mmCIF file of N, CA and C in Angstrom:
data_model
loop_
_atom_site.group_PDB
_atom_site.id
_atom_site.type_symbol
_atom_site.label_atom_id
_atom_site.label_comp_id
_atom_site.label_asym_id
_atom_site.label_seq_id
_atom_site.Cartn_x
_atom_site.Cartn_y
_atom_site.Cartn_z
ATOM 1 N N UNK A 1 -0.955 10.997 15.000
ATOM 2 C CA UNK A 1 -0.388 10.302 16.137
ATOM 3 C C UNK A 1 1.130 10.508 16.210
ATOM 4 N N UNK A 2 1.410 10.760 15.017
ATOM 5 C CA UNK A 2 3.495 10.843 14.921
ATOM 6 C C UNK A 2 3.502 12.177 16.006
ATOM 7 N N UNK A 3 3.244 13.058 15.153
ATOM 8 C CA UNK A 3 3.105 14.183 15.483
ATOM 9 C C UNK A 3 3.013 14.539 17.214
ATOM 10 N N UNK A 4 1.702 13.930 17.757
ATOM 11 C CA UNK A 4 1.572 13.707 19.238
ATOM 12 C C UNK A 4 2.501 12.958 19.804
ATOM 13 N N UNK A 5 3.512 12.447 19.100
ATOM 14 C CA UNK A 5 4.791 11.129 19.737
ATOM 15 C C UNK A 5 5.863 12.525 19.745
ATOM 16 N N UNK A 6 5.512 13.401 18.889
ATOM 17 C CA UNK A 6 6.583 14.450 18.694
ATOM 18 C C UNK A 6 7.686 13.998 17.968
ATOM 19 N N UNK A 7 7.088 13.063 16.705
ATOM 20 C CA UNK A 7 8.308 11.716 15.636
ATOM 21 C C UNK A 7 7.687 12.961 14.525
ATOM 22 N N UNK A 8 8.733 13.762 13.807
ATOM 23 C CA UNK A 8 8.524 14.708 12.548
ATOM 24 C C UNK A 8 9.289 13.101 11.692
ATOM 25 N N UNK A 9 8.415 13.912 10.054
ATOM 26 C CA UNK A 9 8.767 12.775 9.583
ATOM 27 C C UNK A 9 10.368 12.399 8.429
ATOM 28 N N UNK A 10 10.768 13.976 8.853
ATOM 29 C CA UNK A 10 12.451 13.449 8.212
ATOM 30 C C UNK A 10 12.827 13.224 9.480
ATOM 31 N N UNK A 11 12.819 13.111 10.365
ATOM 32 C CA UNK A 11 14.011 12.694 11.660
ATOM 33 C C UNK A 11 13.597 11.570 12.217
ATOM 34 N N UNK A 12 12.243 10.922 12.184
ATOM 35 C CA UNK A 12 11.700 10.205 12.868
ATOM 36 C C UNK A 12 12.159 8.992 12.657
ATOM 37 N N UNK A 13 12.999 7.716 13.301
ATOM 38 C CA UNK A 13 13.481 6.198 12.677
ATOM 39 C C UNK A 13 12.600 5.549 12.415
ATOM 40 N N UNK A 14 11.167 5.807 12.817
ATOM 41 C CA UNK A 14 10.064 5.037 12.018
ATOM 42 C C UNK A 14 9.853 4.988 10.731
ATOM 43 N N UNK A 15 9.826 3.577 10.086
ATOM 44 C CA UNK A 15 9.540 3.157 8.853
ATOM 45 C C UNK A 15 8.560 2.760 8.657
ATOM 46 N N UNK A 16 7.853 2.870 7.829
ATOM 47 C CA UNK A 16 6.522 2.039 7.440
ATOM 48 C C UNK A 16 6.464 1.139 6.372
ATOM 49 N N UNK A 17 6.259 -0.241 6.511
ATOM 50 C CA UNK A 17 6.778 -1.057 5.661
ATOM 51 C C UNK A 17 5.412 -1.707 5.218
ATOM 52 N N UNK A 18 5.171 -2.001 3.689
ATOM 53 C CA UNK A 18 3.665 -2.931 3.634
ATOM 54 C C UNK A 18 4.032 -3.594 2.543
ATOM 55 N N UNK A 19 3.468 -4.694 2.746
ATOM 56 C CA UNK A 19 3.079 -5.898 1.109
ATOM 57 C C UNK A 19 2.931 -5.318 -0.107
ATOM 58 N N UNK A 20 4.216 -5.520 -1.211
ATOM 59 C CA UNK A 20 4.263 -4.957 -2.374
ATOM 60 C C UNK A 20 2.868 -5.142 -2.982
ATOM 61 N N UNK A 21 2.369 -4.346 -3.209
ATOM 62 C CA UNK A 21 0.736 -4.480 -3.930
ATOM 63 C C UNK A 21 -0.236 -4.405 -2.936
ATOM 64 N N UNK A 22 -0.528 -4.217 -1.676
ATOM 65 C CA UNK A 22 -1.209 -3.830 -0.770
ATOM 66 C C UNK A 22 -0.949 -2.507 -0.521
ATOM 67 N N UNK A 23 -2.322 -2.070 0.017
ATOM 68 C CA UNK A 23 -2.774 -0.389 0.268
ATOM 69 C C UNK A 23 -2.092 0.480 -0.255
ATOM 70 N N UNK A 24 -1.642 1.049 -1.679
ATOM 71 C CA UNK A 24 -0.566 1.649 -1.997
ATOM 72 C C UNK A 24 -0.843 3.299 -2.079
ATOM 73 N N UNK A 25 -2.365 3.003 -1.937
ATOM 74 C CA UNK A 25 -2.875 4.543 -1.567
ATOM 75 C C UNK A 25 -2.351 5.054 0.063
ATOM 76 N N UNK A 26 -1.938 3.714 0.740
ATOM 77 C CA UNK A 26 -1.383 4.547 2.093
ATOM 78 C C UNK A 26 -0.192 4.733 1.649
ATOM 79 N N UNK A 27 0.526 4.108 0.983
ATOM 80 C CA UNK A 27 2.155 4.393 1.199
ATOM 81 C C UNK A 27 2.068 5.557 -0.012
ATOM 82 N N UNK A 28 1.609 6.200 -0.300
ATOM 83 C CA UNK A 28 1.507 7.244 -1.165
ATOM 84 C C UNK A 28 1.042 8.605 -0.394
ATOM 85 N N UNK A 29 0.341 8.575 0.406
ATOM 86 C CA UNK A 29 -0.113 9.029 1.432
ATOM 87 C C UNK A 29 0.852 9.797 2.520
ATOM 88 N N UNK A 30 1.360 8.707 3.405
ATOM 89 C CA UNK A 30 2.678 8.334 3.440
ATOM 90 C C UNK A 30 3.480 9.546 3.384
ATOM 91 N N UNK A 31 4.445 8.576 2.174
ATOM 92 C CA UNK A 31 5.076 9.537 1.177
ATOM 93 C C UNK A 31 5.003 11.260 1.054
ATOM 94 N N UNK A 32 3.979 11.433 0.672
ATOM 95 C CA UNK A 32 3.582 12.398 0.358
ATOM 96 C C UNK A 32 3.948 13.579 1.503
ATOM 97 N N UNK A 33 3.504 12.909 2.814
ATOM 98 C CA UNK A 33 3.441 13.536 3.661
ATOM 99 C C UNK A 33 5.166 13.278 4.633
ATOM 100 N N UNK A 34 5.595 12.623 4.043
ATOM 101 C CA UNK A 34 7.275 13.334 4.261
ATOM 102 C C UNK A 34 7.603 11.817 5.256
ATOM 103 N N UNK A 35 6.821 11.050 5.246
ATOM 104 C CA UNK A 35 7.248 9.572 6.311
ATOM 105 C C UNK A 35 8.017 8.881 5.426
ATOM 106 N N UNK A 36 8.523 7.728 5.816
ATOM 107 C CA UNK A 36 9.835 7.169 5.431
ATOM 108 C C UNK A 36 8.863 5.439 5.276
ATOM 109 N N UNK A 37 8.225 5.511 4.048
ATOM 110 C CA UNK A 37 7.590 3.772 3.838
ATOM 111 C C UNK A 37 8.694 3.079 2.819
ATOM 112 N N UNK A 38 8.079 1.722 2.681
ATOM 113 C CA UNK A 38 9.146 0.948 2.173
ATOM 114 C C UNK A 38 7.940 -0.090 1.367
ATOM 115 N N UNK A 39 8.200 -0.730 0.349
ATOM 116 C CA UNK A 39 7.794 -2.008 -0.112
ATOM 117 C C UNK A 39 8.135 -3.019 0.084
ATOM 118 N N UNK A 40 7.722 -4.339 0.973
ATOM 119 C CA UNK A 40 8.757 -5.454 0.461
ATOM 120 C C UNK A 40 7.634 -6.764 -0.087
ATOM 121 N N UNK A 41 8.306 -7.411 -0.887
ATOM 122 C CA UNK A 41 8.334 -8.313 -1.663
ATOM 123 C C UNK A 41 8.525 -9.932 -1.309
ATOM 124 N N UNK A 42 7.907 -11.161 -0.604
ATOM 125 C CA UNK A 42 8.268 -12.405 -0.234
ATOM 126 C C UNK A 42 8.712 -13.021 -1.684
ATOM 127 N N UNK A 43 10.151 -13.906 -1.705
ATOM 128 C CA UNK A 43 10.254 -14.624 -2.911
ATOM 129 C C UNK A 43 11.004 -15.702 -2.233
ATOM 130 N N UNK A 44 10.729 -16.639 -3.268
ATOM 131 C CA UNK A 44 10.858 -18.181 -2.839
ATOM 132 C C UNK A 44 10.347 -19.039 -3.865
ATOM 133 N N UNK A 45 10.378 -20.171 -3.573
ATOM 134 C CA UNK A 45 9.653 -21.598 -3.893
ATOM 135 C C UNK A 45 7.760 -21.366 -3.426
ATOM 136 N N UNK A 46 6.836 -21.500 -4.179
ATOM 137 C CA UNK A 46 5.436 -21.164 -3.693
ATOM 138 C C UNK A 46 5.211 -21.895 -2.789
ATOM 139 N N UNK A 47 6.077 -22.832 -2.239
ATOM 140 C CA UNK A 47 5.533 -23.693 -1.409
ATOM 141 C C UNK A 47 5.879 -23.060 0.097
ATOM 142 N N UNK A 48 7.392 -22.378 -0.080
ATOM 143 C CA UNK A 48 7.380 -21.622 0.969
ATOM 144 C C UNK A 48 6.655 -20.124 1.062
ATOM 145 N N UNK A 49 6.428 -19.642 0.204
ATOM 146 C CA UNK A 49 5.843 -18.011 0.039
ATOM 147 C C UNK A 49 4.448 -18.105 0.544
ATOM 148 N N UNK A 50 3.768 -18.769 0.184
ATOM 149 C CA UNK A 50 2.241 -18.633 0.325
ATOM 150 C C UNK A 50 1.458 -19.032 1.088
ATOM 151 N N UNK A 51 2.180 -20.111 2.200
ATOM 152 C CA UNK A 51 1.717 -19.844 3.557
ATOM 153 C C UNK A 51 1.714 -18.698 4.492
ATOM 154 N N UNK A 52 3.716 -17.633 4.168
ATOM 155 C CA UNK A 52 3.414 -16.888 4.907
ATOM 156 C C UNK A 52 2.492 -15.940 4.227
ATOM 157 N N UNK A 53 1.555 -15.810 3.036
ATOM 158 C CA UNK A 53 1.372 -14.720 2.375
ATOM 159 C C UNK A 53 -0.090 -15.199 2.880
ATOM 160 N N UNK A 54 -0.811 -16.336 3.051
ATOM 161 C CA UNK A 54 -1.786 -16.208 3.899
ATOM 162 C C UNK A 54 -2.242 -16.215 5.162
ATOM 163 N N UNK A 55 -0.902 -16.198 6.317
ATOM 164 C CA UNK A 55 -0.694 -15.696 7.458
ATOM 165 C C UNK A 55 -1.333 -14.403 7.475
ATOM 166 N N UNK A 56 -0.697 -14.071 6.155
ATOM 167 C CA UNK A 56 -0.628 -12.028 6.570
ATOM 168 C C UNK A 56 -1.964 -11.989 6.022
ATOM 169 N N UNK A 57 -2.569 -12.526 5.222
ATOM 170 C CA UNK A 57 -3.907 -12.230 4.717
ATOM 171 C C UNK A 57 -4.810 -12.213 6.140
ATOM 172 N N UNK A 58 -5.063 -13.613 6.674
ATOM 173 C CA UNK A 58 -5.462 -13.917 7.690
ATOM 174 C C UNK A 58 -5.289 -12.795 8.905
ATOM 175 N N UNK A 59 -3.896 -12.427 9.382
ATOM 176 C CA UNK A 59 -3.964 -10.845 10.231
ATOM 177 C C UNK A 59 -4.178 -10.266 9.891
ATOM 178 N N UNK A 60 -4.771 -9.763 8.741
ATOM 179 C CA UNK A 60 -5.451 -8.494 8.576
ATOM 180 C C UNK A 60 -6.551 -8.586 7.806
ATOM 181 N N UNK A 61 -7.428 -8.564 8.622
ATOM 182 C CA UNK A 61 -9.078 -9.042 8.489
ATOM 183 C C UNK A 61 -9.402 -7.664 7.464
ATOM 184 N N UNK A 62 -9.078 -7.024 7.201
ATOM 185 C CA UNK A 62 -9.504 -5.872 5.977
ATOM 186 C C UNK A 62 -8.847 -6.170 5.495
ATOM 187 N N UNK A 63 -8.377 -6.920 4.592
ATOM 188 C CA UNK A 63 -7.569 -6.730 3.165
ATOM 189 C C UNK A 63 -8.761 -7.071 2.353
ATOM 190 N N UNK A 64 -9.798 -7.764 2.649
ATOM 191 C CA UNK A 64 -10.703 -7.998 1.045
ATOM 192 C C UNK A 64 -11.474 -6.405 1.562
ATOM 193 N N UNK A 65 -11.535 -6.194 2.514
ATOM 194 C CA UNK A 65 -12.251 -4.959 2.431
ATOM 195 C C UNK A 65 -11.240 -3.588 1.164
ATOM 196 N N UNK A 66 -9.705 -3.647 1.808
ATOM 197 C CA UNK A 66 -9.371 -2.806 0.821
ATOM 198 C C UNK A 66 -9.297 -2.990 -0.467
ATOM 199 N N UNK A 67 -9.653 -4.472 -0.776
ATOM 200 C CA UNK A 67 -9.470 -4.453 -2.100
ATOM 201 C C UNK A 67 -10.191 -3.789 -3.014
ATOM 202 N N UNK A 68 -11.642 -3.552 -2.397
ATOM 203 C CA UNK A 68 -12.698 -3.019 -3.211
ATOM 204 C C UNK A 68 -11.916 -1.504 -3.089
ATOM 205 N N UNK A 69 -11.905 -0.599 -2.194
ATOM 206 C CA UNK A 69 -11.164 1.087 -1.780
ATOM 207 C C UNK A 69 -10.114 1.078 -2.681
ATOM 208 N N UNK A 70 -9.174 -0.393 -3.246
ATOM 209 C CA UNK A 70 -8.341 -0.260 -4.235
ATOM 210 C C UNK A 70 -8.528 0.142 -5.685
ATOM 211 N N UNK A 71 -9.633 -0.913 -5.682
ATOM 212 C CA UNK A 71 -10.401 -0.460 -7.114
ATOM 213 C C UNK A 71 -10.930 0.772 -7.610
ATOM 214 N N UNK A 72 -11.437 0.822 -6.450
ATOM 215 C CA UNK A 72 -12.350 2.068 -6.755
ATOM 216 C C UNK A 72 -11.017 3.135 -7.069
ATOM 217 N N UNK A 73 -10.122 3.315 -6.483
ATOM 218 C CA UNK A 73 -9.360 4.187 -6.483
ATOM 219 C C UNK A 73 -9.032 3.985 -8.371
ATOM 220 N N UNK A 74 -8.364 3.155 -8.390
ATOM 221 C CA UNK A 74 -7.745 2.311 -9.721
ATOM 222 C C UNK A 74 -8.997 2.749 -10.999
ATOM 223 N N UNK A 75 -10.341 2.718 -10.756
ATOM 224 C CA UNK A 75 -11.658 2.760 -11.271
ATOM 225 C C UNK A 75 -11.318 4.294 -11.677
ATOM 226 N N UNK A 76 -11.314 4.995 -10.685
ATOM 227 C CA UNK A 76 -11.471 6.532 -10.512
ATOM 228 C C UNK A 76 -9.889 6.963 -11.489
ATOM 229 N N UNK A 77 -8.761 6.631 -11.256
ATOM 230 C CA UNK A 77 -7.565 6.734 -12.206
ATOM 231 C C UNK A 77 -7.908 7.079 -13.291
ATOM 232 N N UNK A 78 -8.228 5.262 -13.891
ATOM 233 C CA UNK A 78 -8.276 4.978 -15.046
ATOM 234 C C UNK A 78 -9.509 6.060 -16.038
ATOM 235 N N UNK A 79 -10.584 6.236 -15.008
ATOM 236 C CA UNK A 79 -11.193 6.840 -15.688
ATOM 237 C C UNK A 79 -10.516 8.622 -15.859
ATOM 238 N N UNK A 80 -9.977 8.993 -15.355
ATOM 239 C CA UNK A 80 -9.676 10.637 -15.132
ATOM 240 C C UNK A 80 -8.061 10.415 -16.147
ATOM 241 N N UNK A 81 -7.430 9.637 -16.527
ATOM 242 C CA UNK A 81 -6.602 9.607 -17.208
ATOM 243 C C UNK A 81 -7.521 9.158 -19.040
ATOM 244 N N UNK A 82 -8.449 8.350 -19.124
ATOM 245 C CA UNK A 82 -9.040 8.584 -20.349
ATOM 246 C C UNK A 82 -9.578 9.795 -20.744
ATOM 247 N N UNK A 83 -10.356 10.138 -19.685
ATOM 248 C CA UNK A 83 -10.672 11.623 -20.280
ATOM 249 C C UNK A 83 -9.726 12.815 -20.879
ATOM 250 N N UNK A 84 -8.755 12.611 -20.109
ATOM 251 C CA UNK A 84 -7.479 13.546 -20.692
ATOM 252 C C UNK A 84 -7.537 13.325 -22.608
ATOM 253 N N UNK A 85 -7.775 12.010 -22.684
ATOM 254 C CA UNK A 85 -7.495 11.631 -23.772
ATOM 255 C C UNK A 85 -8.914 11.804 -24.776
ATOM 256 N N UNK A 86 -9.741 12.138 -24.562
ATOM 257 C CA UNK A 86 -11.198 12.299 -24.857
ATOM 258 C C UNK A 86 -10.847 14.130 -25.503
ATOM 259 N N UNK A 87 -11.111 14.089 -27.358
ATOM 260 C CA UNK A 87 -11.003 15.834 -27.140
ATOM 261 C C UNK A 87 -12.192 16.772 -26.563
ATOM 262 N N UNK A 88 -12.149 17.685 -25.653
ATOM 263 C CA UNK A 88 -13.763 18.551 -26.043
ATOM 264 C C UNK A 88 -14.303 19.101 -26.711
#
């Protein structure tokens, strides 16, 4: 879609910003592919943080969905980094 906006991704002022610890397979993704993402982080008193942190849960009706696509990813890691360690 950048691309069809004709936004390349060193010149483009679009940022992509997501919840430190959410989808990090996109902002890697992302990354990878030359876009300009960001992490940010809510800090505070829990009393103020965690309403807005279940605002954002609440707008985005897939986050328990990615959580599992997280794992699995995390699943798939962990396992391909033991094997390294496994002799043949």
């Amino acid at each position: 879609r950048m691309a069809l906006l004709g936004l390349h991704p060193s010149t483009s002022p679009v940022f992509f910003g997501q919840l430190y610890g959410m989808a990090d397979h996109l902002t890697y993704t992302l990354a990878s592919a030359g876009y300009k993402a960001k992490k940010y982080l809510p800090y505070g008193p829990v009393e103020d943080v965690f309403p807005y942190l279940l605002r954002r849960a609440q707008e985005n009706s897939d986050v328990l969905g990615g959580v599992g696509h997280e794992m699995a990813l995390m699943r798939r890691e962990l396992w391909r980094r033991a094997a390294r360690l496994i002799p043949s």
